[in-house]
Short mmCIF file of C-alpha atoms in Angstrom, two decimals:
data_model
loop_
_atom_site.label_atom_id
_atom_site.label_comp_id
_atom_site.label_asym_id
_atom_site.label_seq_id
_atom_site.Cartn_x
_atom_site.Cartn_y
_atom_site.Cartn_z
CA UNK A 22 -38.97 -36.46 -30.55
CA UNK A 23 -41.56 -37.90 -27.08
CA UNK A 24 -41.91 -35.70 -24.42
CA UNK A 25 -41.47 -37.67 -21.43
CA UNK A 26 -41.61 -36.50 -17.65
CA UNK A 27 -38.22 -37.77 -15.36
CA UNK A 28 -39.44 -37.06 -12.13
CA UNK A 29 -37.33 -39.62 -11.03
CA UNK A 30 -34.60 -39.93 -13.04
CA UNK A 31 -31.64 -42.11 -13.27
CA UNK A 32 -28.08 -41.38 -13.23
CA UNK A 33 -27.86 -40.72 -17.06
CA UNK A 34 -31.02 -38.64 -17.11
CA UNK A 35 -28.93 -36.47 -14.95
CA UNK A 36 -25.94 -35.93 -16.82
CA UNK A 37 -28.45 -35.80 -20.38
CA UNK A 38 -29.34 -32.48 -18.32
CA UNK A 39 -26.59 -31.46 -17.72
CA UNK A 40 -24.95 -31.15 -20.87
CA UNK A 41 -28.31 -30.16 -21.88
CA UNK A 42 -27.82 -26.76 -20.23
CA UNK A 43 -23.77 -26.72 -20.44
CA UNK A 44 -25.39 -26.11 -24.21
CA UNK A 45 -27.11 -23.52 -23.57
CA UNK A 46 -24.64 -21.68 -21.43
CA UNK A 47 -22.35 -22.49 -24.04
CA UNK A 48 -24.41 -20.39 -26.28
CA UNK A 49 -25.78 -17.28 -24.06
CA UNK A 50 -23.28 -17.28 -21.06
CA UNK A 51 -23.93 -13.71 -20.81
CA UNK A 52 -20.95 -13.34 -18.15
CA UNK A 53 -22.40 -16.40 -15.35
CA UNK A 54 -20.92 -19.25 -14.72
CA UNK A 55 -21.54 -22.63 -16.42
CA UNK A 56 -23.73 -24.98 -14.87
CA UNK A 57 -22.33 -27.75 -11.65
CA UNK A 58 -23.37 -30.68 -12.58
CA UNK A 59 -23.88 -31.52 -8.43
CA UNK A 60 -26.37 -28.02 -8.62
CA UNK A 61 -27.66 -30.24 -11.16
CA UNK A 62 -27.86 -33.46 -9.85
CA UNK A 63 -28.94 -32.11 -6.06
CA UNK A 64 -32.16 -29.72 -7.99
CA UNK A 65 -33.39 -32.37 -10.15
CA UNK A 66 -33.96 -34.80 -7.12
CA UNK A 67 -35.13 -32.16 -4.96
CA UNK A 68 -37.85 -29.34 -4.84
CA UNK A 69 -37.75 -28.02 -1.22
CA UNK A 70 -38.96 -27.55 2.18
CA UNK A 71 -42.39 -26.14 1.11
CA UNK A 72 -42.08 -26.73 -2.72
CA UNK A 73 -43.01 -29.92 -5.51
CA UNK A 74 -40.94 -29.49 -9.19
CA UNK A 75 -42.67 -31.44 -12.28
CA UNK A 76 -39.76 -32.56 -14.35
CA UNK A 77 -40.27 -33.32 -18.50
CA UNK A 78 -37.26 -33.75 -21.07
CA UNK A 79 -37.33 -35.00 -24.83
CA UNK A 80 -35.21 -37.75 -26.83
CA UNK A 81 -33.97 -37.73 -30.32
CA UNK A 82 -31.38 -40.16 -31.13
CA UNK A 83 -31.01 -41.53 -27.85
CA UNK A 84 -30.18 -38.31 -25.81
CA UNK A 85 -32.22 -35.80 -23.30
CA UNK A 86 -32.90 -32.60 -26.15
CA UNK A 87 -34.66 -30.01 -24.66
CA UNK A 88 -36.24 -30.38 -21.50
CA UNK A 89 -38.21 -28.60 -18.60
CA UNK A 90 -38.38 -27.34 -14.62
CA UNK A 91 -41.17 -26.80 -12.95
CA UNK A 92 -40.91 -25.95 -9.35
CA UNK A 93 -45.28 -25.60 -7.92
CA UNK A 94 -44.93 -23.89 -4.70
CA UNK A 95 -46.65 -24.40 -1.63
CA UNK A 96 -50.24 -27.21 -1.81
CA UNK A 97 -51.34 -27.71 -4.85
CA UNK A 98 -54.37 -25.18 -6.29
CA UNK A 99 -51.99 -23.01 -4.65
CA UNK A 100 -52.24 -18.76 -5.59
CA UNK A 101 -48.23 -18.76 -5.94
CA UNK A 102 -47.50 -19.02 -9.51
CA UNK A 103 -45.34 -21.32 -10.51
CA UNK A 104 -41.78 -21.66 -12.82
CA UNK A 105 -40.36 -23.29 -15.31
CA UNK A 106 -37.76 -23.41 -16.93
CA UNK A 107 -37.24 -25.04 -20.64
CA UNK A 108 -34.06 -25.50 -22.23
CA UNK A 109 -33.03 -27.65 -25.89
CA UNK A 110 -30.24 -28.39 -27.19
CA UNK A 111 -29.46 -25.18 -29.75
CA UNK A 112 -28.73 -26.79 -32.71
CA UNK A 113 -32.09 -28.03 -32.57
CA UNK A 114 -34.09 -25.42 -31.84
CA UNK A 115 -37.09 -24.12 -33.66
CA UNK A 116 -38.10 -27.07 -34.47
CA UNK A 117 -41.50 -27.52 -32.38
CA UNK A 118 -39.57 -28.79 -28.66
CA UNK A 119 -39.41 -26.22 -26.84
CA UNK A 120 -43.46 -26.28 -27.22
CA UNK A 121 -43.98 -29.54 -26.53
CA UNK A 122 -41.80 -29.49 -23.53
CA UNK A 123 -44.44 -26.09 -21.87
CA UNK A 124 -47.37 -28.14 -23.72
CA UNK A 125 -46.67 -31.05 -21.15
CA UNK A 126 -45.52 -28.88 -18.35
CA UNK A 127 -48.99 -27.09 -18.51
CA UNK A 128 -50.42 -30.55 -18.35
CA UNK A 129 -49.01 -30.17 -14.90
CA UNK A 130 -49.54 -26.52 -13.67
CA UNK A 131 -53.45 -28.07 -14.49
CA UNK A 132 -53.24 -30.71 -12.38
CA UNK A 133 -51.71 -29.22 -9.71
CA UNK A 134 -54.73 -26.22 -9.85
CA UNK A 135 -52.22 -23.58 -10.76
CA UNK A 136 -53.61 -20.29 -12.41
CA UNK A 137 -49.74 -18.60 -13.43
CA UNK A 138 -47.32 -19.97 -14.79
CA UNK A 139 -43.54 -17.66 -14.86
CA UNK A 140 -40.22 -17.20 -16.59
CA UNK A 141 -36.96 -15.88 -16.37
CA UNK A 142 -35.56 -15.59 -19.59
CA UNK A 143 -31.64 -13.62 -20.86
CA UNK A 144 -32.40 -10.64 -22.63
CA UNK A 145 -31.98 -11.16 -26.66
CA UNK A 146 -31.77 -14.98 -27.01
CA UNK A 147 -34.28 -16.97 -28.20
CA UNK A 148 -36.25 -17.44 -24.99
CA UNK A 149 -38.19 -14.28 -25.60
CA UNK A 150 -39.86 -14.12 -29.05
CA UNK A 151 -40.31 -18.21 -27.76
CA UNK A 152 -42.46 -16.66 -24.33
CA UNK A 153 -43.75 -14.79 -26.41
CA UNK A 154 -45.27 -16.65 -28.97
CA UNK A 155 -46.54 -18.81 -25.98
CA UNK A 156 -49.49 -16.19 -24.37
CA UNK A 157 -46.01 -15.09 -21.73
CA UNK A 158 -45.96 -10.37 -21.07
CA UNK A 159 -42.71 -9.18 -19.23
CA UNK A 160 -43.42 -8.32 -16.42
CA UNK A 161 -40.05 -7.57 -14.99
CA UNK A 162 -37.12 -7.00 -16.20
CA UNK A 163 -33.30 -7.74 -14.18
CA UNK A 164 -30.21 -5.95 -14.25
CA UNK A 165 -27.92 -8.61 -13.23
CA UNK A 166 -25.24 -6.87 -12.06
CA UNK A 167 -21.03 -7.94 -10.33
CA UNK A 168 -18.99 -6.72 -7.16
CA UNK A 169 -15.68 -7.68 -7.66
CA UNK A 170 -14.88 -7.37 -3.51
CA UNK A 171 -10.46 -6.61 -4.77
CA UNK A 172 -12.22 -3.98 -6.49
CA UNK A 173 -13.35 -1.97 -3.24
CA UNK A 174 -11.26 0.04 -1.17
CA UNK A 175 -11.41 -1.30 2.17
CA UNK A 176 -11.25 2.40 2.89
CA UNK A 177 -14.63 3.52 1.17
CA UNK A 178 -16.47 0.61 2.61
CA UNK A 179 -14.22 2.06 6.38
CA UNK A 180 -16.49 4.83 5.84
CA UNK A 181 -20.12 3.36 5.52
CA UNK A 182 -19.48 1.70 8.05
CA UNK A 183 -19.14 5.20 10.57
CA UNK A 184 -21.62 6.77 8.30
CA UNK A 185 -24.43 4.54 10.51
CA UNK A 186 -27.67 6.26 10.68
CA UNK A 187 -28.93 6.56 13.93
CA UNK A 188 -30.77 4.96 16.66
CA UNK A 189 -29.88 1.05 14.24
CA UNK A 190 -28.14 -1.52 14.81
CA UNK A 191 -26.27 -3.74 13.46
CA UNK A 192 -27.06 -7.94 13.78
CA UNK A 193 -25.76 -10.78 11.89
CA UNK A 194 -26.48 -15.11 11.98
CA UNK A 195 -24.92 -17.74 9.40
CA UNK A 196 -28.10 -19.61 8.52
CA UNK A 197 -31.28 -20.80 9.34
CA UNK A 198 -32.39 -16.89 11.78
CA UNK A 199 -32.95 -16.60 15.22
CA UNK A 200 -36.15 -17.11 16.69
CA UNK A 201 -35.80 -13.57 18.25
CA UNK A 202 -35.66 -12.07 14.96
CA UNK A 203 -37.69 -14.71 12.56
CA UNK A 204 -40.84 -12.63 13.57
CA UNK A 205 -39.18 -9.26 13.11
CA UNK A 206 -37.88 -10.47 9.17
CA UNK A 207 -40.84 -12.48 8.28
CA UNK A 208 -42.30 -8.89 8.93
CA UNK A 209 -40.08 -6.88 6.40
CA UNK A 210 -40.24 -9.37 3.89
CA UNK A 211 -43.64 -9.52 3.45
CA UNK A 212 -43.02 -5.31 2.94
CA UNK A 213 -41.01 -6.18 -0.09
CA UNK A 214 -43.77 -4.69 -3.13
CA UNK A 215 -41.02 -7.26 -5.29
CA UNK A 216 -42.35 -9.80 -3.29
CA UNK A 217 -44.84 -9.28 -3.27
CA UNK A 218 -46.21 -8.83 -6.58
CA UNK A 219 -44.21 -11.98 -7.55
CA UNK A 220 -45.60 -14.28 -4.93
CA UNK A 221 -49.11 -13.15 -5.55
CA UNK A 222 -49.21 -12.16 -2.33
CA UNK A 223 -48.41 -14.84 -0.07
CA UNK A 224 -48.07 -13.76 3.22
CA UNK A 225 -44.66 -13.94 4.92
CA UNK A 226 -44.58 -16.11 8.66
CA UNK A 227 -41.76 -17.46 10.51
CA UNK A 228 -41.97 -20.28 9.12
CA UNK A 229 -42.18 -19.45 5.96
CA UNK A 230 -38.78 -17.76 6.53
CA UNK A 231 -37.07 -20.62 7.59
CA UNK A 232 -38.56 -22.78 4.80
CA UNK A 233 -36.92 -21.14 2.47
CA UNK A 234 -33.43 -21.01 4.01
CA UNK A 235 -33.88 -23.51 4.57
CA UNK A 236 -34.39 -25.30 1.19
CA UNK A 237 -29.97 -22.86 1.02
CA UNK A 238 -29.06 -25.30 3.18
CA UNK A 239 -30.18 -28.04 2.09
CA UNK A 240 -27.96 -27.16 -1.15
CA UNK A 241 -24.62 -26.82 1.40
CA UNK A 242 -25.45 -23.60 0.23
CA UNK A 243 -24.37 -21.01 3.49
CA UNK A 244 -26.28 -17.90 3.75
CA UNK A 245 -24.69 -14.91 5.45
CA UNK A 246 -27.59 -12.08 7.16
CA UNK A 247 -27.66 -8.88 7.86
CA UNK A 248 -29.94 -7.04 9.57
CA UNK A 249 -30.74 -3.61 10.64
CA UNK A 250 -32.44 -2.84 14.69
CA UNK A 251 -34.58 0.16 14.91
CA UNK A 252 -35.78 -0.84 18.67
CA UNK A 253 -37.01 -4.79 18.17
CA UNK A 254 -38.43 -4.32 14.51
CA UNK A 255 -36.76 -5.26 11.28
CA UNK A 256 -36.27 -1.69 9.23
CA UNK A 257 -34.33 -3.64 6.85
CA UNK A 258 -32.27 -7.19 6.17
CA UNK A 259 -29.46 -8.10 2.80
CA UNK A 260 -28.24 -12.34 2.30
CA UNK A 261 -25.77 -13.10 0.87
CA UNK A 262 -24.91 -16.70 -0.35
CA UNK A 263 -21.70 -18.17 -0.97
CA UNK A 264 -22.30 -21.58 -2.69
CA UNK A 265 -20.31 -25.62 -1.84
CA UNK A 266 -19.05 -25.78 -5.31
CA UNK A 267 -17.13 -23.07 -5.66
CA UNK A 268 -17.22 -20.33 -2.83
CA UNK A 269 -15.25 -17.27 -4.78
CA UNK A 270 -18.52 -16.11 -6.30
CA UNK A 271 -21.47 -15.32 -4.02
CA UNK A 272 -25.28 -14.81 -4.33
CA UNK A 273 -26.79 -11.37 -3.40
CA UNK A 274 -30.29 -12.81 -2.04
CA UNK A 275 -32.29 -10.80 -1.03
CA UNK A 276 -32.09 -6.63 0.67
CA UNK A 277 -34.59 -4.26 1.50
CA UNK A 278 -35.23 -1.81 3.42
CA UNK A 279 -39.61 -1.12 5.06
CA UNK A 280 -41.25 1.81 4.21
CA UNK A 281 -40.77 3.73 6.72
CA UNK A 282 -37.17 3.05 7.52
CA UNK A 283 -36.04 4.05 4.17
CA UNK A 284 -34.58 7.79 2.72
CA UNK A 285 -30.91 7.19 5.58
CA UNK A 286 -29.09 5.20 3.94
CA UNK A 287 -29.69 1.75 5.85
CA UNK A 288 -29.51 -0.80 2.84
CA UNK A 289 -26.04 0.81 2.22
CA UNK A 290 -24.94 0.17 5.41
CA UNK A 291 -26.07 -3.19 6.00
CA UNK A 292 -24.38 -4.37 2.74
CA UNK A 293 -21.21 -2.72 4.35
CA UNK A 294 -20.96 -4.65 6.99
CA UNK A 295 -21.79 -7.63 5.22
CA UNK A 296 -18.48 -6.78 2.72
CA UNK A 297 -16.69 -6.53 6.07
CA UNK A 298 -17.94 -9.57 7.32
CA UNK A 299 -17.41 -12.12 4.90
CA UNK A 300 -13.86 -10.51 4.47
CA UNK A 301 -13.09 -11.99 7.39
CA UNK A 302 -14.99 -15.15 7.49
CA UNK A 303 -14.69 -16.30 3.94
CA UNK A 304 -12.38 -13.99 2.25
CA UNK A 305 -12.21 -16.64 -0.60
CA UNK A 306 -14.93 -14.99 -1.59
CA UNK A 307 -14.53 -13.07 -5.12
CA UNK A 308 -16.94 -11.78 -6.68
CA UNK A 309 -21.14 -11.49 -5.74
CA UNK A 310 -23.59 -11.18 -8.56
CA UNK A 311 -26.81 -9.79 -8.12
CA UNK A 312 -30.29 -9.46 -10.23
CA UNK A 313 -31.69 -5.41 -9.68
CA UNK A 314 -35.32 -5.09 -10.64
CA UNK A 315 -34.85 -1.87 -13.77
CA UNK A 316 -37.47 0.33 -12.19
CA UNK A 317 -35.63 -0.24 -9.24
CA UNK A 318 -33.35 2.89 -9.62
CA UNK A 319 -32.86 3.38 -5.15
CA UNK A 320 -31.14 -0.11 -5.10
CA UNK A 321 -29.52 0.40 -8.11
CA UNK A 322 -27.97 4.04 -7.02
CA UNK A 323 -26.93 1.73 -3.88
CA UNK A 324 -25.18 -1.36 -5.84
CA UNK A 325 -23.40 0.95 -9.12
CA UNK A 326 -21.80 3.64 -5.21
CA UNK A 327 -20.65 0.15 -4.08
CA UNK A 328 -18.74 -1.30 -7.16
CA UNK A 329 -21.48 -3.01 -8.34
CA UNK A 330 -21.57 -3.24 -12.54
CA UNK A 331 -23.81 -4.78 -15.34
CA UNK A 332 -23.22 -7.76 -16.63
CA UNK A 333 -26.95 -8.34 -18.99
CA UNK A 334 -29.98 -8.43 -18.66
CA UNK A 335 -33.31 -10.25 -18.10
CA UNK A 336 -36.19 -10.07 -17.82
CA UNK A 337 -39.35 -12.77 -15.77
CA UNK A 338 -42.05 -13.93 -18.14
CA UNK A 339 -45.54 -15.10 -17.24
CA UNK A 340 -48.65 -16.79 -18.48
CA UNK A 341 -52.11 -17.71 -17.26
CA UNK A 342 -52.19 -21.31 -17.30
CA UNK A 343 -55.40 -20.49 -19.98
CA UNK A 344 -53.49 -19.21 -22.23
CA UNK A 345 -50.46 -22.28 -22.42
CA UNK A 346 -51.30 -25.07 -25.43
CA UNK A 347 -52.97 -27.79 -23.99
CA UNK A 348 -51.32 -31.79 -24.79
CA UNK A 349 -49.99 -32.29 -28.25
CA UNK A 350 -49.95 -35.99 -29.43
CA UNK A 351 -47.34 -37.98 -29.03
CA UNK A 352 -46.55 -35.90 -26.08
CA UNK A 353 -47.49 -37.85 -22.37
#
């Protein structure tokens, strides 16, 4: 099976790519919704502002048997790790196809001057031993959790909102951050230890915040943000994205409280405010899903108090590009 570049995929290739994702989901669903064909097309046709992507596919009998997507944040040679996603139709696994796709992607990484790459996979799936055989090491365990809004009593939300910490006020916005809060939000994001590790220590600034949020808007999704202010300082924030194609399940994006403001129950206060806002503005949202680092005991406790329940466990792997396989003929 030849591995070919698909950097300008045709409609037929996009359709086959989605078939690969659907086949993998059917084998390893983990409670996630089935992939949406429109979302698949949007992802393949553009990586969004601030990043580029490379795509590869391997054909078997005239159709795609496996696919690889590489997201390259920033400019070539940037210190931030790239992100890779390799999917192979379950009946065709363990034939070396994933390794050939990885080798092709590794050449793309080297050509772009990258030094490391990360991949997020479901625990207990064949992706785990595959990555470990190819030089990846687990750097983070994530617990996927789900909150069913019908299970959250309105009086619980009211009680949490009434227990506002002294000296703080809430602000909220939909879409890109307003100019008056952009720099303060960037400082709060930079204070997140997990972001610093995940992005290789790349600083957050107002431009990068807006750029990241514009990616959500380009997809057609709606970003909702609630922030806690101490004066003009963003002491914490929480973000939820409502997808345009199926608003029933929203995605919890980042929630963080700046270290010097922790211990005041700001996180659960902001999340309660978000639940009330969504109930008013987007009553069609019935569930919120989130991923929490397995060692983030505080945020796990906050989410469990709200009613989130664990649905799946995933793992984030990282590898130095030098450890990845070289080109495998006839891959190109």
